[in-house]
Each structure stands twice: as C-alpha cells, then as structure tokens.
Coordinates of C-alpha atoms and ligand atoms in Angstrom, one line a residue:
Chain M
M1 CA 23.9 -154.2 -15.4
A2 CA 21.9 -151.1 -16.0
W3 CA 22.5 -149.2 -12.8
W4 CA 24.7 -146.6 -14.5
F5 CA 22.2 -146.1 -17.2
R6 CA 19.9 -144.3 -14.8
R7 CA 22.7 -142.6 -13.1
R8 CA 22.8 -138.8 -13.5
E9 CA 26.1 -137.4 -14.5
G10 CA 28.5 -137.3 -11.7
E11 CA 26.7 -139.7 -9.5
G12 CA 28.1 -143.0 -8.3
R13 CA 31.3 -141.4 -7.4
S14 CA 30.3 -140.8 -3.9
R15 CA 33.6 -142.1 -2.5
K16 CA 35.9 -140.3 -4.9
V17 CA 38.3 -138.2 -2.9
V18 CA 37.2 -134.7 -2.8
I19 CA 40.6 -132.8 -2.7
A20 CA 40.0 -129.5 -1.0
E21 CA 42.9 -127.2 -1.6
G22 CA 45.0 -127.4 1.5
L23 CA 45.9 -129.6 4.2
W24 CA 42.6 -131.4 4.8
I25 CA 40.4 -133.6 2.8
K26 CA 37.0 -135.1 3.4
C27 CA 36.3 -138.8 3.3
E28 CA 33.1 -139.5 1.6
A29 CA 32.7 -143.0 3.3
C30 CA 32.7 -141.7 6.7
R31 CA 32.2 -138.0 6.1
E32 CA 35.1 -137.1 8.3
I33 CA 37.5 -134.5 7.6
V34 CA 41.0 -135.9 7.6
Y35 CA 44.5 -134.9 7.4
R36 CA 45.6 -135.2 3.8
A37 CA 49.4 -136.2 4.6
E38 CA 48.1 -139.0 6.6
V39 CA 46.0 -140.3 3.8
E40 CA 48.9 -140.1 1.4
R41 CA 51.0 -142.1 3.9
N42 CA 48.5 -144.9 4.0
A43 CA 48.3 -145.4 0.3
R44 CA 45.4 -143.1 -0.1
T45 CA 43.3 -144.7 2.6
C46 CA 41.1 -143.0 5.1
P47 CA 42.8 -142.9 8.5
K48 CA 39.6 -142.9 10.4
C49 CA 37.3 -145.5 8.7
R50 CA 40.1 -147.3 6.6
A51 CA 38.1 -147.0 3.3
P52 CA 40.4 -146.5 0.3
F53 CA 40.0 -143.4 -1.8
R54 CA 39.6 -144.0 -5.5
I55 CA 42.8 -143.7 -7.4
G56 CA 43.7 -143.7 -11.1
A57 CA 45.4 -146.6 -13.2
R58 CA 48.8 -145.0 -13.1
E59 CA 48.8 -144.3 -9.4
R60 CA 47.7 -148.1 -9.0
L61 CA 50.4 -149.3 -11.2
E62 CA 53.0 -147.3 -9.1
L63 CA 51.6 -148.6 -5.8
L64 CA 51.9 -152.2 -7.0
L65 CA 54.8 -152.6 -9.3
D66 CA 58.5 -152.4 -8.9
P67 CA 59.7 -148.9 -9.7
G68 CA 60.1 -148.5 -13.5
S69 CA 59.2 -152.1 -14.4
F70 CA 55.8 -151.2 -16.2
E71 CA 55.9 -151.6 -20.0
E72 CA 52.7 -150.6 -21.5
R73 CA 51.1 -152.6 -24.3
D74 CA 48.4 -151.9 -26.7
A75 CA 48.4 -148.2 -25.8
G76 CA 47.2 -147.2 -29.2
L77 CA 43.8 -149.1 -29.0
R78 CA 40.9 -146.9 -28.6
S79 CA 37.2 -146.9 -29.2
Q80 CA 35.3 -145.8 -32.2
D81 CA 31.5 -145.1 -32.4
P82 CA 30.0 -148.2 -34.0
L83 CA 26.4 -147.3 -33.3
G84 CA 26.7 -143.5 -34.0
F85 CA 25.4 -143.2 -30.5
K86 CA 23.9 -140.0 -29.0
D87 CA 22.0 -139.4 -25.9
T88 CA 22.2 -136.1 -24.1
R89 CA 25.6 -136.0 -25.7
R90 CA 27.5 -137.8 -28.5
Y91 CA 29.6 -140.7 -27.8
R92 CA 32.3 -139.3 -29.7
D93 CA 32.2 -136.2 -27.6
R94 CA 32.2 -138.2 -24.4
L95 CA 35.3 -140.1 -25.6
R96 CA 37.2 -137.0 -26.5
A97 CA 36.3 -135.5 -23.1
A98 CA 37.3 -138.7 -21.2
R99 CA 40.7 -138.7 -23.1
E100 CA 41.4 -135.1 -22.3
K101 CA 40.4 -135.5 -18.6
T102 CA 42.4 -138.8 -17.9
G103 CA 45.3 -138.4 -20.4
Q104 CA 44.5 -142.1 -21.2
E105 CA 43.1 -143.6 -24.7
E106 CA 40.7 -145.9 -22.9
A107 CA 39.3 -147.1 -19.6
V108 CA 42.1 -149.7 -19.1
V109 CA 45.7 -149.6 -19.1
S110 CA 47.6 -152.9 -19.7
G111 CA 51.2 -154.2 -20.0
T112 CA 53.7 -156.0 -18.1
G113 CA 55.6 -155.4 -15.0
R114 CA 57.2 -156.9 -11.8
I115 CA 56.2 -157.3 -8.1
E116 CA 59.4 -157.9 -6.0
G117 CA 60.9 -159.4 -9.1
H118 CA 58.0 -161.6 -10.4
Q119 CA 57.2 -160.7 -13.9
I120 CA 53.4 -160.4 -14.5
A121 CA 50.9 -159.3 -17.0
I122 CA 48.6 -156.7 -15.7
C123 CA 45.5 -154.7 -16.5
V124 CA 44.3 -151.7 -14.4
F125 CA 41.0 -149.9 -14.9
E126 CA 40.6 -146.2 -15.1
F127 CA 37.3 -145.2 -13.4
A128 CA 37.7 -141.7 -14.5
F129 CA 37.4 -142.7 -18.1
M130 CA 33.6 -143.2 -18.6
G131 CA 33.4 -145.1 -15.3
G132 CA 35.8 -147.7 -16.3
S133 CA 33.1 -149.1 -18.7
M134 CA 33.8 -151.9 -20.9
A135 CA 33.9 -150.7 -24.5
S136 CA 35.0 -153.0 -27.4
A137 CA 38.4 -151.5 -27.2
V138 CA 38.4 -152.2 -23.4
G139 CA 37.5 -155.8 -24.0
E140 CA 40.0 -156.2 -26.8
K141 CA 42.7 -154.8 -24.5
V142 CA 41.8 -157.3 -21.7
T143 CA 41.6 -160.1 -24.2
R144 CA 45.0 -159.5 -25.7
A145 CA 46.5 -159.1 -22.1
V146 CA 45.1 -162.6 -21.3
E147 CA 46.2 -164.1 -24.5
F148 CA 49.7 -162.5 -24.0
A149 CA 49.9 -164.0 -20.3
A150 CA 48.9 -167.5 -21.7
R151 CA 51.5 -167.3 -24.4
K152 CA 54.4 -166.1 -22.2
R153 CA 53.1 -168.0 -19.1
L154 CA 53.0 -164.9 -17.2
P155 CA 50.7 -164.7 -14.2
L156 CA 48.0 -162.3 -14.7
V157 CA 46.6 -159.6 -12.4
I158 CA 43.5 -157.5 -13.3
V159 CA 42.6 -154.7 -11.1
S160 CA 39.0 -153.9 -11.8
C161 CA 37.2 -150.6 -11.2
S162 CA 34.1 -150.4 -13.4
G163 CA 30.4 -149.8 -13.6
G164 CA 30.1 -152.6 -16.3
A165 CA 29.1 -152.3 -19.8
R166 CA 29.5 -149.2 -21.9
M167 CA 25.9 -148.5 -23.1
Q168 CA 27.1 -146.5 -25.9
E169 CA 28.4 -149.5 -27.6
G170 CA 25.3 -151.5 -27.0
I171 CA 25.5 -155.2 -27.7
L172 CA 29.0 -155.0 -28.7
S173 CA 29.9 -154.0 -25.2
L174 CA 28.0 -156.9 -23.8
M175 CA 29.8 -159.4 -26.1
Q176 CA 33.1 -158.4 -24.6
M177 CA 31.9 -160.4 -21.5
A178 CA 32.0 -163.6 -23.7
K179 CA 35.3 -162.7 -25.3
T180 CA 37.3 -162.1 -22.2
A181 CA 35.7 -165.1 -20.4
A182 CA 36.7 -167.3 -23.4
A183 CA 40.4 -166.1 -23.2
L184 CA 40.4 -166.8 -19.5
H185 CA 39.4 -170.3 -20.2
R186 CA 42.4 -170.7 -22.5
L187 CA 44.6 -169.2 -19.7
A188 CA 43.3 -171.8 -17.2
E189 CA 44.1 -174.6 -19.6
E190 CA 47.6 -173.4 -19.8
R191 CA 47.6 -173.3 -15.9
V192 CA 48.7 -169.8 -15.6
P193 CA 47.4 -168.2 -12.5
Y194 CA 45.0 -165.2 -12.7
I195 CA 44.5 -163.0 -9.7
A196 CA 41.5 -160.7 -9.7
V197 CA 41.6 -157.5 -7.6
L198 CA 38.2 -155.9 -7.0
T199 CA 38.1 -152.3 -6.2
D200 CA 35.4 -149.8 -5.7
P201 CA 33.2 -150.2 -7.7
T202 CA 33.3 -153.5 -9.7
T203 CA 29.7 -154.2 -11.0
G204 CA 27.7 -155.3 -14.0
G205 CA 29.2 -156.8 -17.0
V206 CA 32.8 -156.6 -15.7
M207 CA 31.8 -158.5 -12.5
A208 CA 29.8 -160.9 -14.5
S209 CA 32.8 -161.8 -16.6
F210 CA 36.6 -161.6 -16.0
A211 CA 36.4 -160.0 -12.4
S212 CA 34.5 -163.0 -11.0
L213 CA 36.9 -165.6 -12.8
G214 CA 40.1 -165.3 -10.9
D215 CA 42.0 -168.3 -9.4
I216 CA 42.2 -166.0 -6.4
I217 CA 39.9 -163.0 -6.0
V218 CA 41.1 -160.2 -3.7
A219 CA 39.0 -157.2 -2.9
E220 CA 39.9 -153.8 -1.2
P221 CA 37.8 -152.9 1.8
K222 CA 34.3 -151.5 1.4
A223 CA 34.4 -151.6 -2.4
L224 CA 30.9 -151.9 -4.0
I225 CA 30.9 -155.3 -5.7
G226 CA 28.0 -157.2 -7.4
F227 CA 26.0 -157.8 -10.5
A228 CA 23.0 -155.3 -10.3
G229 CA 23.5 -151.9 -8.9
P230 CA 22.0 -151.2 -5.6
R231 CA 19.6 -148.6 -7.0
V232 CA 18.2 -151.1 -9.3
I233 CA 17.8 -153.7 -6.7
A234 CA 16.2 -151.3 -4.4
E235 CA 13.7 -150.3 -7.2
T236 CA 12.9 -153.9 -8.0
I237 CA 12.4 -155.1 -4.5
R238 CA 10.9 -151.9 -3.2
Q239 CA 12.8 -152.2 0.1
P240 CA 15.8 -150.5 1.7
L241 CA 19.0 -152.6 1.3
P242 CA 20.7 -154.1 4.3
D243 CA 23.7 -152.3 5.7
G244 CA 26.9 -153.3 4.1
F245 CA 25.1 -155.0 1.1
Q246 CA 27.3 -155.6 -1.7
R247 CA 30.4 -154.5 0.0
S248 CA 33.6 -156.5 -0.1
E249 CA 33.0 -157.7 3.5
F250 CA 29.5 -159.0 2.5
L251 CA 31.0 -161.0 -0.4
L252 CA 33.7 -162.3 1.7
E253 CA 31.0 -163.6 4.2
H254 CA 29.0 -165.1 1.4
G255 CA 32.0 -166.8 0.0
M256 CA 32.3 -164.8 -3.1
V257 CA 35.9 -163.6 -2.6
D258 CA 39.0 -165.2 -1.1
L259 CA 40.0 -162.3 1.0
V260 CA 39.7 -158.5 1.7
T261 CA 43.0 -156.8 1.9
E262 CA 44.0 -153.3 2.7
R263 CA 45.5 -151.4 -0.1
K264 CA 48.8 -150.9 1.7
E265 CA 49.0 -154.7 2.2
L266 CA 48.1 -155.5 -1.4
R267 CA 51.5 -155.5 -3.0
E268 CA 52.9 -157.8 -0.3
L269 CA 49.8 -160.1 -0.7
L270 CA 50.5 -160.3 -4.5
R271 CA 54.0 -161.1 -3.9
R272 CA 53.2 -164.0 -1.7
I273 CA 50.7 -165.4 -4.2
L274 CA 53.2 -165.0 -7.0
A275 CA 55.8 -166.7 -5.0
F276 CA 53.6 -169.6 -4.4
F277 CA 52.9 -170.0 -8.1
A278 CA 56.5 -169.3 -9.1
E279 CA 57.7 -172.6 -7.9
P280 CA 57.6 -175.3 -10.6
S281 CA 55.2 -178.0 -9.9
A282 CA 56.9 -180.6 -7.9
L283 CA 54.2 -183.3 -8.7
P284 CA 53.1 -184.5 -12.1
L285 CA 50.2 -182.6 -13.3
P286 CA 47.0 -184.5 -14.1
Chain D
M1 CA -9.1 -156.4 -26.8
R2 CA -6.7 -158.0 -24.5
D3 CA -3.1 -158.4 -25.3
V4 CA -3.2 -156.3 -28.4
L5 CA -0.5 -153.7 -29.3
D6 CA -1.6 -150.5 -30.7
F7 CA -0.1 -151.0 -34.1
E8 CA -2.0 -154.4 -34.3
K9 CA -5.4 -152.9 -33.9
P10 CA -6.1 -151.8 -37.5
L11 CA -5.0 -155.4 -38.7
L12 CA -7.3 -157.0 -36.2
E13 CA -10.1 -154.9 -37.3
I14 CA -9.8 -155.7 -40.9
E15 CA -9.4 -159.3 -39.9
A16 CA -12.7 -159.1 -37.9
R17 CA -14.5 -157.7 -41.0
L18 CA -13.0 -160.4 -43.0
A19 CA -14.4 -163.0 -40.9
E20 CA -17.8 -161.3 -41.1
L21 CA -17.6 -161.0 -44.8
R22 CA -16.6 -164.7 -45.2
Q23 CA -19.8 -165.6 -43.3
T24 CA -22.2 -163.3 -45.1
G25 CA -20.5 -161.3 -48.0
S26 CA -19.5 -162.1 -51.5
P27 CA -16.4 -164.1 -52.0
E28 CA -15.1 -161.4 -54.3
E29 CA -15.3 -158.8 -51.6
A30 CA -13.6 -161.1 -49.1
A31 CA -10.8 -161.7 -51.5
R32 CA -10.4 -157.9 -52.0
L33 CA -10.3 -157.4 -48.3
E34 CA -7.8 -160.2 -47.7
E35 CA -5.5 -158.6 -50.2
R36 CA -5.8 -155.4 -48.3
L37 CA -5.0 -157.1 -45.1
R38 CA -2.0 -158.6 -46.5
R39 CA -0.8 -155.2 -47.9
Q40 CA -1.5 -153.4 -44.7
Q41 CA 0.2 -156.2 -42.8
R42 CA 3.4 -156.0 -44.8
K43 CA 3.3 -152.1 -44.5
V44 CA 2.9 -152.1 -40.8
F45 CA 5.6 -154.8 -40.1
A46 CA 8.0 -153.2 -42.6
N47 CA 7.8 -149.9 -40.6
L48 CA 8.0 -150.9 -37.0
T49 CA 10.0 -148.8 -34.8
P50 CA 12.6 -150.5 -32.5
W51 CA 10.4 -149.8 -29.5
Q52 CA 7.4 -151.5 -31.3
R53 CA 9.8 -154.3 -31.9
V54 CA 10.5 -154.5 -28.2
Q55 CA 6.7 -154.6 -27.5
L56 CA 6.4 -157.5 -30.0
A57 CA 9.3 -159.3 -28.5
R58 CA 7.6 -159.0 -25.1
H59 CA 4.2 -159.9 -26.5
P60 CA 2.3 -161.9 -23.8
R61 CA 1.1 -164.3 -26.4
R62 CA 4.5 -165.0 -27.9
P63 CA 5.6 -168.8 -27.6
Y64 CA 7.9 -169.4 -24.7
T65 CA 10.6 -171.9 -24.2
L66 CA 8.3 -174.9 -23.1
D67 CA 6.0 -174.0 -26.1
F68 CA 8.8 -174.3 -28.4
I69 CA 9.9 -177.5 -26.8
R70 CA 6.4 -179.0 -27.1
L71 CA 6.1 -177.9 -30.7
L72 CA 9.5 -179.0 -31.8
M73 CA 10.6 -181.9 -29.8
E74 CA 9.5 -185.3 -28.4
D75 CA 10.2 -187.2 -25.2
F76 CA 11.1 -184.2 -23.3
V77 CA 12.1 -185.0 -19.8
E78 CA 12.4 -181.9 -17.6
L79 CA 15.5 -182.0 -15.2
H80 CA 15.4 -179.7 -12.0
G81 CA 17.8 -178.1 -9.7
D82 CA 21.5 -176.8 -9.4
R83 CA 22.4 -179.6 -6.9
A84 CA 23.6 -176.8 -4.6
F85 CA 20.8 -174.5 -3.6
G86 CA 17.6 -175.0 -5.4
D87 CA 15.5 -175.1 -8.6
D88 CA 15.0 -171.8 -10.4
R89 CA 11.7 -172.0 -12.4
A90 CA 12.8 -169.1 -14.5
V91 CA 15.1 -171.5 -16.4
V92 CA 13.9 -174.8 -17.7
G93 CA 15.9 -177.6 -19.5
G94 CA 16.2 -181.2 -19.9
L95 CA 16.6 -184.2 -22.3
A96 CA 14.7 -184.1 -25.6
R97 CA 14.5 -185.7 -29.0
F98 CA 14.8 -183.4 -32.1
E99 CA 14.2 -184.6 -35.5
G100 CA 15.3 -188.2 -34.2
Q101 CA 18.4 -186.9 -32.4
S102 CA 19.0 -186.6 -28.7
V103 CA 19.6 -183.0 -27.6
V104 CA 19.8 -181.3 -24.3
V105 CA 17.5 -178.2 -24.3
V106 CA 17.8 -175.2 -21.9
G107 CA 16.0 -171.8 -22.0
H108 CA 14.6 -169.0 -20.0
Q109 CA 10.9 -169.4 -19.2
K110 CA 8.3 -166.7 -18.7
G111 CA 4.9 -167.3 -17.3
R112 CA 1.6 -166.8 -19.0
D113 CA -0.9 -165.9 -16.1
T114 CA -0.2 -164.1 -12.9
R115 CA 0.4 -167.2 -10.8
E116 CA 2.8 -168.6 -13.3
K117 CA 4.5 -165.3 -14.0
I118 CA 5.4 -165.2 -10.2
L119 CA 6.5 -168.8 -10.2
R120 CA 8.8 -168.0 -13.3
N121 CA 10.0 -164.6 -11.7
F122 CA 9.1 -163.0 -15.1
G123 CA 11.7 -164.9 -16.7
M124 CA 14.5 -163.4 -14.7
P125 CA 16.9 -166.0 -13.2
H126 CA 18.7 -166.4 -10.1
P127 CA 22.2 -167.8 -10.0
E128 CA 20.8 -171.3 -9.4
G129 CA 19.1 -171.0 -12.6
Y130 CA 22.4 -170.5 -14.6
R131 CA 24.0 -173.2 -12.5
K132 CA 21.3 -175.6 -13.3
A133 CA 21.7 -174.7 -17.2
L134 CA 25.4 -175.2 -16.7
R135 CA 24.9 -178.6 -15.2
L136 CA 22.7 -179.7 -18.0
M137 CA 25.2 -178.4 -20.7
K138 CA 28.0 -180.4 -18.8
L139 CA 25.7 -183.5 -19.1
A140 CA 25.4 -183.0 -22.7
E141 CA 29.1 -182.6 -23.1
K142 CA 29.8 -186.0 -21.1
F143 CA 27.5 -187.9 -23.3
G144 CA 28.2 -186.1 -26.7
K145 CA 24.8 -184.5 -27.3
P146 CA 24.2 -181.1 -28.8
V147 CA 22.8 -178.3 -26.7
V148 CA 19.9 -176.1 -28.0
T149 CA 19.2 -173.0 -25.8
F150 CA 16.3 -170.6 -26.1
I151 CA 16.7 -167.0 -24.9
D152 CA 13.8 -165.0 -23.6
T153 CA 14.6 -162.9 -20.5
P154 CA 14.4 -159.1 -19.4
G155 CA 17.6 -160.0 -17.5
A156 CA 19.1 -161.6 -14.6
Y157 CA 17.1 -160.9 -11.5
P158 CA 18.4 -158.0 -9.4
G159 CA 17.6 -159.1 -5.9
I160 CA 19.3 -159.5 -2.5
G161 CA 19.3 -163.3 -2.7
A162 CA 20.7 -163.2 -6.2
E163 CA 23.6 -161.2 -5.0
E164 CA 24.3 -163.2 -2.0
R165 CA 24.5 -166.4 -4.0
G166 CA 26.7 -164.9 -6.6
Q167 CA 24.6 -163.7 -9.6
A168 CA 27.7 -162.4 -11.2
E169 CA 29.8 -165.4 -10.6
A170 CA 27.1 -167.8 -12.0
I171 CA 27.0 -165.8 -15.2
A172 CA 30.6 -165.5 -15.6
R173 CA 31.3 -169.2 -15.1
N174 CA 28.6 -169.9 -17.7
L175 CA 30.2 -167.6 -20.2
R176 CA 33.7 -169.2 -19.6
E177 CA 32.4 -172.9 -19.7
M178 CA 30.2 -172.4 -22.7
T179 CA 33.1 -171.1 -24.8
A180 CA 34.8 -174.4 -24.3
L181 CA 32.1 -176.8 -24.2
G182 CA 32.9 -179.7 -26.5
V183 CA 29.6 -180.3 -28.2
P184 CA 27.6 -178.0 -30.5
I185 CA 25.7 -175.3 -29.0
V186 CA 22.8 -173.7 -30.9
V187 CA 21.3 -170.5 -29.4
L188 CA 18.0 -169.1 -30.5
V189 CA 17.0 -165.8 -29.2
T190 CA 13.1 -166.1 -29.2
G191 CA 12.1 -163.0 -27.5
E192 CA 13.9 -160.6 -25.1
G193 CA 17.6 -160.9 -24.9
G194 CA 18.2 -158.8 -21.8
S195 CA 21.8 -158.3 -21.0
G196 CA 24.2 -160.6 -19.2
G197 CA 21.3 -162.6 -18.0
A198 CA 20.6 -163.6 -21.7
L199 CA 24.3 -163.9 -22.7
A200 CA 24.6 -166.5 -19.8
L201 CA 22.8 -168.9 -22.0
G202 CA 23.8 -167.3 -25.3
V203 CA 27.4 -168.3 -26.0
G204 CA 27.1 -170.8 -28.9
D205 CA 28.5 -172.1 -32.2
R206 CA 25.6 -170.4 -34.1
V207 CA 23.3 -167.7 -32.7
L208 CA 19.9 -167.5 -34.5
M209 CA 17.3 -164.9 -33.7
L210 CA 13.5 -164.8 -34.5
E211 CA 12.7 -161.9 -36.7
H212 CA 11.0 -159.8 -34.1
A213 CA 13.2 -160.7 -31.2
V214 CA 15.4 -158.1 -29.6
Y215 CA 18.8 -158.5 -27.9
S216 CA 20.5 -155.7 -26.1
V217 CA 23.0 -154.6 -23.4
I218 CA 20.4 -153.2 -21.1
S219 CA 16.6 -154.0 -21.0
P220 CA 15.3 -151.2 -23.1
E221 CA 12.5 -148.9 -22.1
G222 CA 10.9 -146.3 -24.4
C223 CA 13.4 -144.2 -26.3
A224 CA 16.5 -146.2 -25.4
A225 CA 15.3 -148.7 -27.9
E226 CA 15.8 -146.4 -30.7
I227 CA 19.4 -145.9 -30.1
L228 CA 20.6 -149.3 -28.8
R229 CA 20.5 -151.3 -32.2
L230 CA 18.9 -154.2 -30.8
T231 CA 16.8 -155.7 -33.6
A232 CA 17.7 -159.0 -35.5
A233 CA 18.7 -157.0 -38.6
D234 CA 21.0 -154.6 -36.6
L235 CA 22.5 -157.5 -34.8
L236 CA 23.3 -159.5 -38.0
K237 CA 25.1 -156.4 -39.4
L238 CA 27.1 -156.1 -36.2
G239 CA 28.3 -159.8 -36.5
V240 CA 26.5 -160.8 -33.2
I241 CA 24.1 -163.2 -34.7
D242 CA 24.6 -165.5 -37.5
R243 CA 20.9 -166.0 -38.9
I244 CA 17.5 -164.4 -38.7
V245 CA 14.6 -166.9 -38.5
G246 CA 11.6 -165.3 -40.3
E247 CA 8.2 -165.1 -38.4
P248 CA 4.8 -165.8 -40.0
P249 CA 2.8 -162.6 -41.0
G250 CA 1.7 -160.8 -38.0
G251 CA 4.5 -162.2 -35.7
A252 CA 5.1 -165.3 -33.8
H253 CA 2.3 -164.8 -31.4
R254 CA -0.3 -165.0 -34.1
D255 CA 0.9 -168.4 -35.4
W256 CA 2.7 -170.6 -33.1
E257 CA 2.9 -173.6 -35.5
G258 CA 4.2 -171.5 -38.4
T259 CA 6.8 -170.1 -36.3
A260 CA 7.8 -173.5 -35.0
E261 CA 8.2 -174.8 -38.3
A262 CA 10.4 -172.1 -39.4
V263 CA 12.6 -172.6 -36.2
R264 CA 12.5 -176.5 -36.9
G265 CA 14.2 -175.9 -40.4
A266 CA 16.7 -173.5 -39.1
L267 CA 17.5 -175.6 -36.3
R268 CA 17.9 -178.9 -38.3
A269 CA 20.1 -177.1 -40.8
T270 CA 22.3 -175.7 -38.2
L271 CA 22.6 -178.9 -36.1
D272 CA 23.5 -180.9 -39.4
E273 CA 26.1 -178.3 -40.3
L274 CA 27.8 -178.5 -36.9
R275 CA 27.5 -182.4 -36.4
T276 CA 30.5 -182.8 -38.8
L277 CA 32.8 -180.9 -36.5
G278 CA 34.8 -182.4 -33.8
P279 CA 35.2 -181.0 -30.2
D280 CA 38.4 -179.1 -31.0
E281 CA 37.1 -177.6 -34.2
L282 CA 34.1 -176.5 -32.5
V283 CA 35.7 -175.0 -29.6
G284 CA 38.3 -173.3 -31.8
Q285 CA 35.7 -171.9 -34.1
R286 CA 33.5 -170.8 -31.3
Y287 CA 36.6 -168.9 -29.8
A288 CA 37.2 -167.3 -33.0
K289 CA 33.7 -166.3 -33.4
F290 CA 33.4 -164.3 -30.1
R291 CA 37.0 -163.0 -30.4
R292 CA 36.2 -161.2 -33.6
I293 CA 33.2 -159.2 -32.0
G294 CA 34.0 -155.5 -31.4
V295 CA 34.8 -152.3 -33.2
F296 CA 37.9 -150.2 -32.3
E297 CA 40.7 -148.4 -33.9
E298 CA 44.4 -148.9 -33.2
A299 CA 47.0 -146.2 -33.6
L300 CA 50.5 -147.7 -34.3
Ligands
ZN1 ZN1 36.8 -142.5 6.1

C-alpha cells in the first residue's frame, strides 16, 4: 500500500497521455507516436498497442452513460485536514491545487445515470486528483453511493483508478477500506449487483477493499492492478519483476478478474450484464 | 547490550547499579536509587517521540501472539491452513479457553530468532494467512464463539506469489466478512499495526491497543512516524480505537506477566460487555462504528 509514498512527484503517471500540440501524440505504453484523431476515435486507446490512455472521471462518465443521464450526488463532500499534515507541502495546499487542476472537489465523482436505459448508481475515480487516493471524503462518498444503491435497489458500478490510501489522512484513510467493505456486505445482502471496473492503476487500499469485491470484476487492458506497488515488491524481493506482472492480463490468468475488456467495448459489456440482472428472478430465492 | 533501544540505556544502567547496591550497599541507598529509577522511567516514557514508540512497538523482546495465547489462555489447539493453498506461518490461530470461556483466537505471528523470523516471514502474511484467519472466524460464527484477534505486523507481504494468489482480494474479503460476522470480535493491537495487512484482522466490535503499540496507514520509517499520528493516544482521539491497555513500567517487553494481566482484565471486561448482545445488534453496532470513522466537510 505504500508505493505512492516513495513516489516522487509526477511519477506513476507513465501512461498518462502526453498531448503534444498538434496532430500526433505519444503512447507511453509502447512509446509509439500515433495519430491523435485515431486515438480519439478509439475511445482514447492506442491504435498500435491497444493500451488505453488514462482519462478523467467526466470523460469516463460520458463514454459509459446515456447522454445527459448523469445526475451527480454528494458533490459538496470534500476533505479537511484532520491530522494537520505537512511533508514537503501542506495537505491543505495539495488539496487546493488538486481542486484547481481538476475542477473536482474530490478524487471520486458519484451519482446516478443510465446505460442503454438501465438505471444505475455509479462512482468514478479521478486520478488527476491526488492519484485518486482514498481520503475520508472519498470513502464517505463511495459508502453513500453503496448505501444509496442498496436503498434504491440500483445496480452499482465503481470505476476505480487509484494508487490506494491517502497518506495525508493517515489511519483515517485506512479505515475507509473497512467502511466501504461493510457497505458492500449490506448491498450483497440486498442482492443488488455490483460491477467493479478496474482501470490503470488500481492498487493498495482501493484494490484491497471495494475494487476486489465486485460480483463481477472487469479490467481495462494492461492496467496496473494489485495490492503492493511494483517498486515495493522489487525492493523487497530484490529481483526484477516478470513481464506483465500485475497487469490486467496477469490477473485474468491468475483468476482474479472475470474479464479484460477494451474500453470501446465496455459500455456494451455493462449493458449485457445489467440486462442479465434486470430480469426479475424466476426462481424462489434461497 | 543486545536488543536495547537507545533511550532505554540510562534506565538499564540505573537498574544494573541498583542490583549491585542491593547486594552490597545500604538499604537506604538502594531505596533512593530505586526512587530515582522510577522518576527517570516516568520521565523517559512520558516524552517518547513517535519514532521511539515505533521502535518500542517493534521491540524484539515484546510478547508476540503465541506468547499472549500461552500467558492468557488454556487448552489452545492450533489449527492450520486455508484449505486451498497452504498454511501461512505468519498468521496463527485456533481454539482456546479464556477465563472459562471458549474463544477462537487469531493473530499475526513474528519470529524470535533468525530461523523463526524466516519461518514467520517477519510477521508479513500471504493471502493464505488471511484466508486461514477467515476460515477460523467462520468456524467461530458457526458455533457461536467469540473471536479474539491480535495485531502485530509490518504489513501484508509484498511479493510475487502474494500478488498471484490475490493478496488484495484476501484482505478485502476479510474486511467485508468481518463487518458482518455474527459473533463478538475483540481486536487487540499488540505491536505494529501495519496498514491493510493489519486491518484484515482488525475489524471488530471493540478495538483495544497496548499503550506502546502503533497502528498506521503505512509502515512508518523515521520521520514519517512524527506526522502520521499512529500512537494509541492519537488513535483514541481519532475514534479509531476504543481503549488503551496500559503497559507495565518500561514497556511490555520488560514484564510479560504484567502485560498479560492487564490484557486479561481488559479482554474479560470487553467480552462480558459484548456477550449480552445478539448477532443483529453486534453487526448493527459494528457497522455504525466503522461507518462513523472519517473527517470531511460538506457544502450544501
Ligand atoms: Zn501504444
């Protein structure tokens, strides 16, 4: 869970799209220079290596939901600074900078929307907001979304994109893992489906809580997914890591995700899953 | 002197002189020195920095889970394995009798010497450790026995096999299942509570913590300890733990029996309190307990 702690500012974004002004952009996954319009046509996916470029929460919502169907909830929920935290910078300053940079109050956006008419509750993580890290406010927003989904019996989709805990909130961040997991137990008792969508990266305390607890778990191709960060593992075992380690395809091979789906197929996949669950059960429930 | 922390040295020097005085000196002199020792001890322990507390929490002579089980419980039957992959020796657990009552006990286990440290993987579990723990907790639920967990780990092991076998999934599942287990769960943080690897045994109706234990979002090194707010007093203030269990003067590693007696009292009182609650009440209150944790603001 600590990989981001050792990370220098700006690291861990190796696959973020680098938008050179103009017609061409570089894919950080395969290092190829690719034609920008082609990337845009493919739901921001590299035409050469098929790695998806990282996208923000709003863009994700646009890609997944029926146009105009998103209604945001708990938009006013935001972090404080419970520990009075300061390392190289004050937490308060980091928060202010993140808000300015992203136009979001926090690292997750939540609400309701429709996918081909199926009403759902949805949370989407914003990596540009402090690495999508799990502050108290983030845990609270996710928990409220889960509780809302249980109350309204709305299928829940959570699109994760997070390095894990937010160190600046210390133990309070850690406890959000238990809080969100508890809410998901209640959702499960209500037999409301939860679909976890894992994108690059989903690691640490996010992966070790709600992101791992989907009835169905879908990953985007080549996403970094795991508990410990690759750097921490490499330092611990003092060996180079195998190729493809902790990438989506590796998790699929080891039975940790249900399927790996390309971004432009994701909406259709969710539609099918939602259609499956939308039918009232023909059999008596045990 | 082996296994002695810097700030303990002056205390141990006084102690050595005291032992000498008791042999050869006058009783008055010995009494004066003893008084000085107590004063010095109080002073040192009242002014520990967070990093010194981390060092204490990791003290190589601190009692570990199997020590607590031996000191506190009878008829312990250790149970092994996750019934899927293997037996993780970094987590121990089994059946035991505590104060005349059957309990299931689970905890992280560190090793004392090099051989055992390696066997116990320095108290850092793999997924099968967490899965064994959950298996035992489900056993407790099935037969209506309370669960006691002891937390003492630098964290879940960051390794290739651990990732291949779903470290994150194992932790997440424990969190979810522990929040809804229909029997009392009492958690005691005895040493190091290192991040998700600790929390995966740490969701309980009551979370107790030894006075010099630490509990944090990452395994703290050096100055990080100062800013993370990881001491028992900090955590009580933040609403993350329910009760601090005091340690004997000089810390748990100086007096295992005294520490065990303090834990015994706290554990008995906590279990007595929880015994009157039914499964629904327990689960409801546990949910509310974790639901509350966090600090944020809301603009309307
Ligand atoms: Zn590419």
